[in-house]
Amino acid sequence: MSPEISLKSLSGRTALVTGSTSGIGLGIARALAQAGANVVLNGFGDEKEIETTRAMLEEEAMVQVAYDKANLAKPDEIAAMMARASTMFGQVDILVNNAGIQFVSPLEDFPPERWDAIIGLNLSAVFHTSRAVFAGMKARRFGRIINIASAHGLVASPFKSAYVAAKHGVVGLTKVMALEGAQFGVTANAICPGYVWTPLVEKQIDDQAKAHGIGREEVIRDVLLAQQPNKMFATVEEMGALAVFLSGPGAASITGAALPVDGGWTAH
Ligand code: NAD
């Protein structure tokens, strides 16, 4: 190992980041790799593009980067992914539960299958991945679980029943994991972003426009950024920097927290 790599704060650690082929997950995976961690990517997308991203991260960060295409809506695929990661790297030290989907509709029209899909991916998958790594982290006396919740894990907005319910659930699950891991060097925290400009946000603009009966520009100004006092989208790089900090030694005593990164939204 070169002296340059050994100086990196997460050198020798392995991180698995769910939903890291895009948006916040990719930003976090990149930041963790640049901090020296080996990384397992996961998520959907064009296989060639994913391979290009994987190879690029490996080259720029000089760490090992793997990709696992598990569909996290399926608990058996989650179990298989977690087993493959442990076989490949020996263990998972840092688990970032990031994969998530959104659907926007008034409650009375909200399709039950969308409810089930959102609860399944945004909440239940967090349980399944964490359950798979928890015993190993406790035994090794080190673990970092970082759940990407949302400002919607702390407050609600109309038309997002399933998402708000799932994200509040993630914040609660994070607290339970923090208590159970506290004496074993395992921390669990939730990052609660406000609006971050990613494909997930871009896709929901049309749905929001329909639900509110207004145009795209008005959705951005009057619905999305209306919530954020600083009137700015957060960046995936900011999410990456916080995940690196929470993964490192300086955050050993931060556990069970739901950390807003929302330009002041939840200070209201
Ligand atoms: P995104 O749509 O850009 O990325 C979502 C990722 O999840 C992709 O990699 C996608 O392939 C993956 N994914 C989707 N379904 C999956 C499945 N069944 N199995 C495995 N992977 C799957 O979204 P994003 O905006 O980067 O959001 C990431 C997380 O951050 C989500 O949990 C979201 O709720 C949360 N979040 C986003 C914002 C925001 O403003 N973008 C704000 C708060 C919270």
PDB file of C-alpha atoms and ligand atoms in Angstrom:
ATOM      1  CA  MET A   1       0.000   0.000   0.000  1.00  0.00           C
ATOM      2  CA  SER A   2       1.416   3.407  -0.923  1.00  0.00           C
ATOM      3  CA  PRO A   3       1.943   6.047   1.806  1.00  0.00           C
ATOM      4  CA  GLU A   4      -0.601   8.255   0.040  1.00  0.00           C
ATOM      5  CA  ILE A   5      -3.374   5.659   0.375  1.00  0.00           C
ATOM      6  CA  SER A   6      -2.568   4.756   3.968  1.00  0.00           C
ATOM      7  CA  LEU A   7      -3.063   8.411   4.975  1.00  0.00           C
ATOM      8  CA  LYS A   8      -6.674   8.385   3.797  1.00  0.00           C
ATOM      9  CA  SER A   9      -9.199   8.330   6.643  1.00  0.00           C
ATOM     10  CA  LEU A  10     -11.145   5.265   5.449  1.00  0.00           C
ATOM     11  CA  SER A  11      -8.254   3.252   4.117  1.00  0.00           C
ATOM     12  CA  GLY A  12      -8.791  -0.484   4.667  1.00  0.00           C
ATOM     13  CA  ARG A  13     -12.558  -0.127   5.166  1.00  0.00           C
ATOM     14  CA  THR A  14     -15.222  -1.576   2.898  1.00  0.00           C
ATOM     15  CA  ALA A  15     -18.397   0.367   2.167  1.00  0.00           C
ATOM     16  CA  LEU A  16     -21.569  -0.885   0.512  1.00  0.00           C
ATOM     17  CA  VAL A  17     -23.789   1.889  -0.840  1.00  0.00           C
ATOM     18  CA  THR A  18     -27.253   0.892  -2.034  1.00  0.00           C
ATOM     19  CA  GLY A  19     -28.702   2.749  -5.008  1.00  0.00           C
ATOM     20  CA  SER A  20     -25.314   4.129  -5.978  1.00  0.00           C
ATOM     21  CA  THR A  21     -25.596   4.094  -9.767  1.00  0.00           C
ATOM     22  CA  SER A  22     -27.128   7.567  -9.652  1.00  0.00           C
ATOM     23  CA  GLY A  23     -27.644  10.738  -7.648  1.00  0.00           C
ATOM     24  CA  ILE A  24     -26.870  10.897  -3.929  1.00  0.00           C
ATOM     25  CA  GLY A  25     -25.725   7.272  -3.701  1.00  0.00           C
ATOM     26  CA  LEU A  26     -23.163   7.756  -6.453  1.00  0.00           C
ATOM     27  CA  GLY A  27     -21.961  10.989  -4.814  1.00  0.00           C
ATOM     28  CA  ILE A  28     -21.527   9.180  -1.501  1.00  0.00           C
ATOM     29  CA  ALA A  29     -19.822   6.151  -3.092  1.00  0.00           C
ATOM     30  CA  ARG A  30     -17.381   8.471  -4.829  1.00  0.00           C
ATOM     31  CA  ALA A  31     -16.582  10.392  -1.638  1.00  0.00           C
ATOM     32  CA  LEU A  32     -16.068   7.174   0.357  1.00  0.00           C
ATOM     33  CA  ALA A  33     -13.775   5.800  -2.368  1.00  0.00           C
ATOM     34  CA  GLN A  34     -11.792   9.048  -2.429  1.00  0.00           C
ATOM     35  CA  ALA A  35     -11.438   8.730   1.360  1.00  0.00           C
ATOM     36  CA  GLY A  36      -9.821   5.334   0.799  1.00  0.00           C
ATOM     37  CA  ALA A  37     -12.650   2.810   1.271  1.00  0.00           C
ATOM     38  CA  ASN A  38     -13.239  -0.095  -1.071  1.00  0.00           C
ATOM     39  CA  VAL A  39     -16.778   0.239  -2.362  1.00  0.00           C
ATOM     40  CA  VAL A  40     -19.611  -2.001  -3.502  1.00  0.00           C
ATOM     41  CA  LEU A  41     -21.954  -0.167  -5.845  1.00  0.00           C
ATOM     42  CA  ASN A  42     -25.567  -1.247  -6.320  1.00  0.00           C
ATOM     43  CA  GLY A  43     -28.520  -0.019  -8.325  1.00  0.00           C
ATOM     44  CA  PHE A  44     -30.175  -0.113 -11.703  1.00  0.00           C
ATOM     45  CA  GLY A  45     -29.086   1.377 -15.006  1.00  0.00           C
ATOM     46  CA  ASP A  46     -27.330   0.734 -18.278  1.00  0.00           C
ATOM     47  CA  GLU A  47     -24.724  -1.971 -17.671  1.00  0.00           C
ATOM     48  CA  LYS A  48     -22.084  -0.317 -19.870  1.00  0.00           C
ATOM     49  CA  GLU A  49     -22.512   3.044 -18.138  1.00  0.00           C
ATOM     50  CA  ILE A  50     -22.315   1.382 -14.727  1.00  0.00           C
ATOM     51  CA  GLU A  51     -19.116  -0.419 -15.716  1.00  0.00           C
ATOM     52  CA  THR A  52     -17.631   2.877 -16.950  1.00  0.00           C
ATOM     53  CA  THR A  53     -18.500   4.504 -13.603  1.00  0.00           C
ATOM     54  CA  ARG A  54     -17.115   1.561 -11.635  1.00  0.00           C
ATOM     55  CA  ALA A  55     -13.823   1.587 -13.517  1.00  0.00           C
ATOM     56  CA  MET A  56     -13.558   5.384 -13.278  1.00  0.00           C
ATOM     57  CA  LEU A  57     -14.020   5.340  -9.490  1.00  0.00           C
ATOM     58  CA  GLU A  58     -11.465   2.578  -9.141  1.00  0.00           C
ATOM     59  CA  GLU A  59      -8.920   4.477 -11.199  1.00  0.00           C
ATOM     60  CA  GLU A  60      -9.420   7.922  -9.674  1.00  0.00           C
ATOM     61  CA  ALA A  61      -9.517   6.721  -6.046  1.00  0.00           C
ATOM     62  CA  MET A  62      -7.085   3.798  -6.322  1.00  0.00           C
ATOM     63  CA  VAL A  63      -9.398   1.474  -4.365  1.00  0.00           C
ATOM     64  CA  GLN A  64     -11.339  -1.640  -5.330  1.00  0.00           C
ATOM     65  CA  VAL A  65     -14.853  -0.964  -6.597  1.00  0.00           C
ATOM     66  CA  ALA A  66     -17.362  -3.755  -7.268  1.00  0.00           C
ATOM     67  CA  TYR A  67     -20.913  -3.611  -8.586  1.00  0.00           C
ATOM     68  CA  ASP A  68     -23.859  -5.742  -7.471  1.00  0.00           C
ATOM     69  CA  LYS A  69     -27.109  -5.572  -9.421  1.00  0.00           C
ATOM     70  CA  ALA A  70     -29.366  -6.897  -6.623  1.00  0.00           C
ATOM     71  CA  ASN A  71     -32.945  -5.666  -6.731  1.00  0.00           C
ATOM     72  CA  LEU A  72     -33.508  -4.471  -3.170  1.00  0.00           C
ATOM     73  CA  ALA A  73     -37.243  -4.914  -3.488  1.00  0.00           C
ATOM     74  CA  LYS A  74     -36.453  -8.628  -3.086  1.00  0.00           C
ATOM     75  CA  PRO A  75     -35.157  -9.742   0.342  1.00  0.00           C
ATOM     76  CA  ASP A  76     -33.506 -12.873  -1.096  1.00  0.00           C
ATOM     77  CA  GLU A  77     -31.501 -10.723  -3.528  1.00  0.00           C
ATOM     78  CA  ILE A  78     -30.452  -8.480  -0.626  1.00  0.00           C
ATOM     79  CA  ALA A  79     -29.232 -11.508   1.342  1.00  0.00           C
ATOM     80  CA  ALA A  80     -27.257 -12.728  -1.676  1.00  0.00           C
ATOM     81  CA  MET A  81     -25.696  -9.269  -2.242  1.00  0.00           C
ATOM     82  CA  MET A  82     -24.618  -8.941   1.379  1.00  0.00           C
ATOM     83  CA  ALA A  83     -23.080 -12.429   1.305  1.00  0.00           C
ATOM     84  CA  ARG A  84     -21.203 -11.639  -1.948  1.00  0.00           C
ATOM     85  CA  ALA A  85     -19.837  -8.381  -0.476  1.00  0.00           C
ATOM     86  CA  SER A  86     -18.533 -10.184   2.612  1.00  0.00           C
ATOM     87  CA  THR A  87     -16.963 -12.913   0.500  1.00  0.00           C
ATOM     88  CA  MET A  88     -15.292 -10.408  -1.800  1.00  0.00           C
ATOM     89  CA  PHE A  89     -13.960  -7.969   0.805  1.00  0.00           C
ATOM     90  CA  GLY A  90     -14.018  -9.991   4.041  1.00  0.00           C
ATOM     91  CA  GLN A  91     -16.584  -7.725   5.671  1.00  0.00           C
ATOM     92  CA  VAL A  92     -18.754  -4.648   5.275  1.00  0.00           C
ATOM     93  CA  ASP A  93     -17.632  -1.882   7.668  1.00  0.00           C
ATOM     94  CA  ILE A  94     -19.779   0.946   6.332  1.00  0.00           C
ATOM     95  CA  LEU A  95     -23.321   0.399   5.100  1.00  0.00           C
ATOM     96  CA  VAL A  96     -25.074   3.282   3.390  1.00  0.00           C
ATOM     97  CA  ASN A  97     -28.770   2.611   2.882  1.00  0.00           C
ATOM     98  CA  ASN A  98     -29.556   5.056   0.138  1.00  0.00           C
ATOM     99  CA  ALA A  99     -31.727   3.374  -2.535  1.00  0.00           C
ATOM    100  CA  GLY A 100     -35.124   4.983  -2.660  1.00  0.00           C
ATOM    101  CA  ILE A 101     -38.087   5.746  -4.866  1.00  0.00           C
ATOM    102  CA  GLN A 102     -40.823   8.337  -4.754  1.00  0.00           C
ATOM    103  CA  PHE A 103     -44.434   8.640  -5.879  1.00  0.00           C
ATOM    104  CA  VAL A 104     -46.618  11.690  -5.491  1.00  0.00           C
ATOM    105  CA  SER A 105     -50.406  11.501  -5.377  1.00  0.00           C
ATOM    106  CA  PRO A 106     -53.313  12.580  -3.189  1.00  0.00           C
ATOM    107  CA  LEU A 107     -54.015   9.939  -0.542  1.00  0.00           C
ATOM    108  CA  GLU A 108     -57.387   8.904  -1.947  1.00  0.00           C
ATOM    109  CA  ASP A 109     -55.826   8.129  -5.345  1.00  0.00           C
ATOM    110  CA  PHE A 110     -52.544   6.697  -4.062  1.00  0.00           C
ATOM    111  CA  PRO A 111     -52.151   3.279  -5.707  1.00  0.00           C
ATOM    112  CA  PRO A 112     -51.730   0.545  -3.043  1.00  0.00           C
ATOM    113  CA  GLU A 113     -49.029  -1.153  -5.138  1.00  0.00           C
ATOM    114  CA  ARG A 114     -46.994   2.098  -5.072  1.00  0.00           C
ATOM    115  CA  TRP A 115     -47.398   2.201  -1.281  1.00  0.00           C
ATOM    116  CA  ASP A 116     -46.084  -1.368  -1.016  1.00  0.00           C
ATOM    117  CA  ALA A 117     -43.158  -0.669  -3.375  1.00  0.00           C
ATOM    118  CA  ILE A 118     -42.070   2.459  -1.477  1.00  0.00           C
ATOM    119  CA  ILE A 119     -42.342   0.838   1.949  1.00  0.00           C
ATOM    120  CA  GLY A 120     -40.509  -2.218   0.576  1.00  0.00           C
ATOM    121  CA  LEU A 121     -37.517  -0.338  -0.841  1.00  0.00           C
ATOM    122  CA  ASN A 122     -37.308   2.826   1.283  1.00  0.00           C
ATOM    123  CA  LEU A 123     -37.921   1.121   4.647  1.00  0.00           C
ATOM    124  CA  SER A 124     -37.885  -2.697   4.607  1.00  0.00           C
ATOM    125  CA  ALA A 125     -34.686  -2.952   2.524  1.00  0.00           C
ATOM    126  CA  VAL A 126     -32.922  -0.850   5.199  1.00  0.00           C
ATOM    127  CA  PHE A 127     -33.929  -3.479   7.753  1.00  0.00           C
ATOM    128  CA  HIS A 128     -32.786  -6.387   5.551  1.00  0.00           C
ATOM    129  CA  THR A 129     -29.336  -4.974   4.669  1.00  0.00           C
ATOM    130  CA  SER A 130     -28.656  -3.785   8.229  1.00  0.00           C
ATOM    131  CA  ARG A 131     -29.772  -7.078   9.750  1.00  0.00           C
ATOM    132  CA  ALA A 132     -27.292  -8.882   7.499  1.00  0.00           C
ATOM    133  CA  VAL A 133     -24.269  -6.832   8.645  1.00  0.00           C
ATOM    134  CA  PHE A 134     -25.145  -6.138  12.266  1.00  0.00           C
ATOM    135  CA  ALA A 135     -23.775  -9.257  13.990  1.00  0.00           C
ATOM    136  CA  GLY A 136     -20.449  -8.973  12.130  1.00  0.00           C
ATOM    137  CA  MET A 137     -20.084  -5.276  12.956  1.00  0.00           C
ATOM    138  CA  LYS A 138     -20.779  -5.949  16.645  1.00  0.00           C
ATOM    139  CA  ALA A 139     -18.306  -8.834  16.726  1.00  0.00           C
ATOM    140  CA  ARG A 140     -15.567  -6.697  15.102  1.00  0.00           C
ATOM    141  CA  ARG A 141     -16.432  -3.749  17.375  1.00  0.00           C
ATOM    142  CA  PHE A 142     -16.715  -1.395  14.416  1.00  0.00           C
ATOM    143  CA  GLY A 143     -19.559  -0.465  12.139  1.00  0.00           C
ATOM    144  CA  ARG A 144     -21.112   2.563  10.525  1.00  0.00           C
ATOM    145  CA  ILE A 145     -24.693   2.466   9.281  1.00  0.00           C
ATOM    146  CA  ILE A 146     -25.754   5.597   7.439  1.00  0.00           C
ATOM    147  CA  ASN A 147     -29.361   5.772   6.357  1.00  0.00           C
ATOM    148  CA  ILE A 148     -30.337   8.333   3.771  1.00  0.00           C
ATOM    149  CA  ALA A 149     -33.707   9.370   5.130  1.00  0.00           C
ATOM    150  CA  SER A 150     -35.018  12.807   4.190  1.00  0.00           C
ATOM    151  CA  ALA A 151     -36.373  16.036   5.620  1.00  0.00           C
ATOM    152  CA  HIS A 152     -39.528  13.981   5.069  1.00  0.00           C
ATOM    153  CA  GLY A 153     -38.287  11.722   7.857  1.00  0.00           C
ATOM    154  CA  LEU A 154     -38.830  14.694  10.189  1.00  0.00           C
ATOM    155  CA  VAL A 155     -41.749  16.614   8.702  1.00  0.00           C
ATOM    156  CA  ALA A 156     -44.477  15.893   6.142  1.00  0.00           C
ATOM    157  CA  SER A 157     -45.642  17.333   2.844  1.00  0.00           C
ATOM    158  CA  PRO A 158     -48.953  16.635   1.142  1.00  0.00           C
ATOM    159  CA  PHE A 159     -49.261  13.919  -1.523  1.00  0.00           C
ATOM    160  CA  LYS A 160     -46.285  11.887  -0.255  1.00  0.00           C
ATOM    161  CA  SER A 161     -47.981   9.481   2.139  1.00  0.00           C
ATOM    162  CA  ALA A 162     -45.851   6.404   1.482  1.00  0.00           C
ATOM    163  CA  TYR A 163     -42.552   8.281   1.236  1.00  0.00           C
ATOM    164  CA  VAL A 164     -43.123  10.284   4.436  1.00  0.00           C
ATOM    165  CA  ALA A 165     -44.245   7.165   6.308  1.00  0.00           C
ATOM    166  CA  ALA A 166     -41.216   5.177   5.095  1.00  0.00           C
ATOM    167  CA  LYS A 167     -38.723   7.958   5.898  1.00  0.00           C
ATOM    168  CA  HIS A 168     -40.166   8.516   9.394  1.00  0.00           C
ATOM    169  CA  GLY A 169     -39.800   4.744   9.782  1.00  0.00           C
ATOM    170  CA  VAL A 170     -36.148   4.928   8.722  1.00  0.00           C
ATOM    171  CA  VAL A 171     -35.458   7.588  11.369  1.00  0.00           C
ATOM    172  CA  GLY A 172     -37.053   5.352  14.011  1.00  0.00           C
ATOM    173  CA  LEU A 173     -35.177   2.261  12.836  1.00  0.00           C
ATOM    174  CA  THR A 174     -31.938   4.272  12.931  1.00  0.00           C
ATOM    175  CA  LYS A 175     -32.505   5.062  16.613  1.00  0.00           C
ATOM    176  CA  VAL A 176     -33.109   1.388  17.433  1.00  0.00           C
ATOM    177  CA  MET A 177     -29.917   0.348  15.620  1.00  0.00           C
ATOM    178  CA  ALA A 178     -27.992   3.096  17.452  1.00  0.00           C
ATOM    179  CA  LEU A 179     -29.145   1.795  20.833  1.00  0.00           C
ATOM    180  CA  GLU A 180     -28.398  -1.833  19.961  1.00  0.00           C
ATOM    181  CA  GLY A 181     -24.962  -0.999  18.540  1.00  0.00           C
ATOM    182  CA  ALA A 182     -23.879   1.569  21.116  1.00  0.00           C
ATOM    183  CA  GLN A 183     -21.768  -0.700  23.282  1.00  0.00           C
ATOM    184  CA  PHE A 184     -20.164  -2.444  20.310  1.00  0.00           C
ATOM    185  CA  GLY A 185     -18.601   0.423  18.365  1.00  0.00           C
ATOM    186  CA  VAL A 186     -21.455   0.388  15.852  1.00  0.00           C
ATOM    187  CA  THR A 187     -23.070   3.748  15.084  1.00  0.00           C
ATOM    188  CA  ALA A 188     -26.235   4.381  13.102  1.00  0.00           C
ATOM    189  CA  ASN A 189     -27.290   7.771  11.828  1.00  0.00           C
ATOM    190  CA  ALA A 190     -29.784   9.177   9.382  1.00  0.00           C
ATOM    191  CA  ILE A 191     -28.932  11.929   6.929  1.00  0.00           C
ATOM    192  CA  CYS A 192     -32.057  13.975   6.237  1.00  0.00           C
ATOM    193  CA  PRO A 193     -31.565  15.955   3.034  1.00  0.00           C
ATOM    194  CA  GLY A 194     -33.934  18.600   1.831  1.00  0.00           C
ATOM    195  CA  TYR A 195     -33.993  18.893  -1.944  1.00  0.00           C
ATOM    196  CA  VAL A 196     -30.881  17.696  -3.734  1.00  0.00           C
ATOM    197  CA  TRP A 197     -30.816  18.010  -7.522  1.00  0.00           C
ATOM    198  CA  THR A 198     -30.843  14.386  -8.744  1.00  0.00           C
ATOM    199  CA  PRO A 199     -32.826  12.292 -11.239  1.00  0.00           C
ATOM    200  CA  LEU A 200     -35.310  11.426  -8.434  1.00  0.00           C
ATOM    201  CA  VAL A 201     -36.211  15.087  -7.979  1.00  0.00           C
ATOM    202  CA  GLU A 202     -36.264  15.813 -11.684  1.00  0.00           C
ATOM    203  CA  LYS A 203     -38.744  12.971 -12.248  1.00  0.00           C
ATOM    204  CA  GLN A 204     -41.177  14.149  -9.593  1.00  0.00           C
ATOM    205  CA  ILE A 205     -41.543  17.665 -10.975  1.00  0.00           C
ATOM    206  CA  ASP A 206     -44.144  16.573 -13.533  1.00  0.00           C
ATOM    207  CA  ASP A 207     -46.050  14.545 -10.906  1.00  0.00           C
ATOM    208  CA  GLN A 208     -46.040  17.518  -8.547  1.00  0.00           C
ATOM    209  CA  ALA A 209     -47.214  19.807 -11.351  1.00  0.00           C
ATOM    210  CA  LYS A 210     -50.165  17.489 -11.944  1.00  0.00           C
ATOM    211  CA  ALA A 211     -50.995  17.075  -8.252  1.00  0.00           C
ATOM    212  CA  HIS A 212     -50.875  20.833  -7.571  1.00  0.00           C
ATOM    213  CA  GLY A 213     -52.289  21.893 -10.974  1.00  0.00           C
ATOM    214  CA  ILE A 214     -49.338  24.208 -11.794  1.00  0.00           C
ATOM    215  CA  GLY A 215     -46.359  24.340 -14.214  1.00  0.00           C
ATOM    216  CA  ARG A 216     -42.771  23.015 -13.806  1.00  0.00           C
ATOM    217  CA  GLU A 217     -41.180  26.396 -13.012  1.00  0.00           C
ATOM    218  CA  GLU A 218     -43.801  27.045 -10.328  1.00  0.00           C
ATOM    219  CA  VAL A 219     -43.160  23.588  -8.864  1.00  0.00           C
ATOM    220  CA  ILE A 220     -39.440  24.373  -8.511  1.00  0.00           C
ATOM    221  CA  ARG A 221     -40.037  27.836  -7.032  1.00  0.00           C
ATOM    222  CA  ASP A 222     -43.294  27.453  -5.082  1.00  0.00           C
ATOM    223  CA  VAL A 223     -43.248  23.800  -4.034  1.00  0.00           C
ATOM    224  CA  LEU A 224     -39.706  22.433  -3.879  1.00  0.00           C
ATOM    225  CA  LEU A 225     -37.570  25.417  -2.913  1.00  0.00           C
ATOM    226  CA  ALA A 226     -40.433  27.068  -1.051  1.00  0.00           C
ATOM    227  CA  GLN A 227     -39.513  24.666   1.736  1.00  0.00           C
ATOM    228  CA  GLN A 228     -35.803  25.549   1.783  1.00  0.00           C
ATOM    229  CA  PRO A 229     -35.036  28.929   3.369  1.00  0.00           C
ATOM    230  CA  ASN A 230     -31.630  29.121   1.627  1.00  0.00           C
ATOM    231  CA  LYS A 231     -33.398  28.705  -1.774  1.00  0.00           C
ATOM    232  CA  MET A 232     -30.740  26.331  -3.051  1.00  0.00           C
ATOM    233  CA  PHE A 233     -30.664  22.649  -3.951  1.00  0.00           C
ATOM    234  CA  ALA A 234     -28.078  20.776  -1.874  1.00  0.00           C
ATOM    235  CA  THR A 235     -25.401  18.830  -3.773  1.00  0.00           C
ATOM    236  CA  VAL A 236     -24.441  15.170  -3.839  1.00  0.00           C
ATOM    237  CA  GLU A 237     -20.916  16.258  -2.855  1.00  0.00           C
ATOM    238  CA  GLU A 238     -22.281  17.670   0.417  1.00  0.00           C
ATOM    239  CA  MET A 239     -23.950  14.319   1.126  1.00  0.00           C
ATOM    240  CA  GLY A 240     -20.673  12.549   0.342  1.00  0.00           C
ATOM    241  CA  ALA A 241     -18.685  14.778   2.698  1.00  0.00           C
ATOM    242  CA  LEU A 242     -21.089  14.112   5.571  1.00  0.00           C
ATOM    243  CA  ALA A 243     -21.058  10.353   4.932  1.00  0.00           C
ATOM    244  CA  VAL A 244     -17.237  10.363   5.017  1.00  0.00           C
ATOM    245  CA  PHE A 245     -17.288  12.268   8.301  1.00  0.00           C
ATOM    246  CA  LEU A 246     -19.863   9.910   9.856  1.00  0.00           C
ATOM    247  CA  SER A 247     -17.748   6.928   8.731  1.00  0.00           C
ATOM    248  CA  GLY A 248     -14.558   8.214  10.331  1.00  0.00           C
ATOM    249  CA  PRO A 249     -13.101   8.310  13.829  1.00  0.00           C
ATOM    250  CA  GLY A 250     -14.293  11.873  14.500  1.00  0.00           C
ATOM    251  CA  ALA A 251     -17.908  10.683  14.522  1.00  0.00           C
ATOM    252  CA  ALA A 252     -17.464   7.791  16.979  1.00  0.00           C
ATOM    253  CA  SER A 253     -19.887   9.358  19.483  1.00  0.00           C
ATOM    254  CA  ILE A 254     -22.482  10.512  16.979  1.00  0.00           C
ATOM    255  CA  THR A 255     -25.171   7.861  16.913  1.00  0.00           C
ATOM    256  CA  GLY A 256     -28.953   7.765  16.684  1.00  0.00           C
ATOM    257  CA  ALA A 257     -28.970  11.221  15.102  1.00  0.00           C
ATOM    258  CA  ALA A 258     -31.203  12.427  12.296  1.00  0.00           C
ATOM    259  CA  LEU A 259     -29.072  15.117  10.696  1.00  0.00           C
ATOM    260  CA  PRO A 260     -30.919  17.665   8.545  1.00  0.00           C
ATOM    261  CA  VAL A 261     -29.044  18.878   5.467  1.00  0.00           C
ATOM    262  CA  ASP A 262     -31.893  21.015   4.251  1.00  0.00           C
ATOM    263  CA  GLY A 263     -30.943  24.687   4.091  1.00  0.00           C
ATOM    264  CA  GLY A 264     -33.031  25.349   7.194  1.00  0.00           C
ATOM    265  CA  TRP A 265     -36.293  23.667   6.072  1.00  0.00           C
ATOM    266  CA  THR A 266     -36.894  21.749   9.301  1.00  0.00           C
ATOM    267  CA  ALA A 267     -35.883  24.752  11.434  1.00  0.00           C
ATOM    268  CA  HIS A 268     -39.326  26.209  10.693  1.00  0.00           C
TER     269      HIS A 268
HETATM  270  P1  NAD B   1     -31.983   8.594  -7.750  1.00  0.00           P
HETATM  271  O1  NAD B   1     -33.265   8.219  -8.413  1.00  0.00           O
HETATM  272  O2  NAD B   1     -31.036   9.486  -8.465  1.00  0.00           O
HETATM  273  O3  NAD B   1     -31.194   7.283  -7.304  1.00  0.00           O
HETATM  274  C1  NAD B   1     -31.853   6.199  -6.728  1.00  0.00           C
HETATM  275  C2  NAD B   1     -30.944   5.010  -6.775  1.00  0.00           C
HETATM  276  O4  NAD B   1     -31.663   3.879  -6.246  1.00  0.00           O
HETATM  277  C3  NAD B   1     -30.517   4.620  -8.186  1.00  0.00           C
HETATM  278  O5  NAD B   1     -29.194   4.161  -8.162  1.00  0.00           O
HETATM  279  C4  NAD B   1     -31.469   3.483  -8.538  1.00  0.00           C
HETATM  280  O6  NAD B   1     -30.980   2.602  -9.522  1.00  0.00           O
HETATM  281  C5  NAD B   1     -31.567   2.810  -7.177  1.00  0.00           C
HETATM  282  N1  NAD B   1     -32.704   1.921  -7.061  1.00  0.00           N
HETATM  283  C6  NAD B   1     -34.012   2.194  -7.323  1.00  0.00           C
HETATM  284  N2  NAD B   1     -34.757   1.087  -7.109  1.00  0.00           N
HETATM  285  C7  NAD B   1     -33.900   0.119  -6.691  1.00  0.00           C
HETATM  286  C8  NAD B   1     -34.059  -1.239  -6.331  1.00  0.00           C
HETATM  287  N3  NAD B   1     -35.261  -1.834  -6.331  1.00  0.00           N
HETATM  288  N4  NAD B   1     -32.961  -1.951  -5.999  1.00  0.00           N
HETATM  289  C9  NAD B   1     -31.724  -1.371  -6.010  1.00  0.00           C
HETATM  290  N5  NAD B   1     -31.517  -0.088  -6.332  1.00  0.00           N
HETATM  291  C10 NAD B   1     -32.604   0.643  -6.679  1.00  0.00           C
HETATM  292  O7  NAD B   1     -32.415   9.226  -6.341  1.00  0.00           O
HETATM  293  P2  NAD B   1     -31.677  10.220  -5.324  1.00  0.00           P
HETATM  294  O8  NAD B   1     -32.349  11.541  -5.421  1.00  0.00           O
HETATM  295  O9  NAD B   1     -30.216  10.139  -5.460  1.00  0.00           O
HETATM  296  O10 NAD B   1     -32.157   9.603  -3.947  1.00  0.00           O
HETATM  297  C11 NAD B   1     -31.352   8.745  -3.187  1.00  0.00           C
HETATM  298  C12 NAD B   1     -31.928   8.661  -1.777  1.00  0.00           C
HETATM  299  O11 NAD B   1     -31.949   9.955  -1.194  1.00  0.00           O
HETATM  300  C13 NAD B   1     -33.355   8.131  -1.726  1.00  0.00           C
HETATM  301  O12 NAD B   1     -33.522   7.293  -0.594  1.00  0.00           O
HETATM  302  C14 NAD B   1     -34.174   9.400  -1.560  1.00  0.00           C
HETATM  303  O13 NAD B   1     -35.384   9.157  -0.918  1.00  0.00           O
HETATM  304  C15 NAD B   1     -33.235  10.225  -0.696  1.00  0.00           C
HETATM  305  N6  NAD B   1     -33.482  11.662  -0.756  1.00  0.00           N
HETATM  306  C16 NAD B   1     -33.347  12.350  -1.927  1.00  0.00           C
HETATM  307  C17 NAD B   1     -33.574  13.709  -1.935  1.00  0.00           C
HETATM  308  C18 NAD B   1     -33.410  14.527  -3.171  1.00  0.00           C
HETATM  309  O14 NAD B   1     -33.779  15.704  -3.144  1.00  0.00           O
HETATM  310  N7  NAD B   1     -32.878  13.995  -4.243  1.00  0.00           N
HETATM  311  C19 NAD B   1     -33.973  14.365  -0.765  1.00  0.00           C
HETATM  312  C20 NAD B   1     -34.107  13.633   0.401  1.00  0.00           C
HETATM  313  C21 NAD B   1     -33.859  12.280   0.400  1.00  0.00           C
END
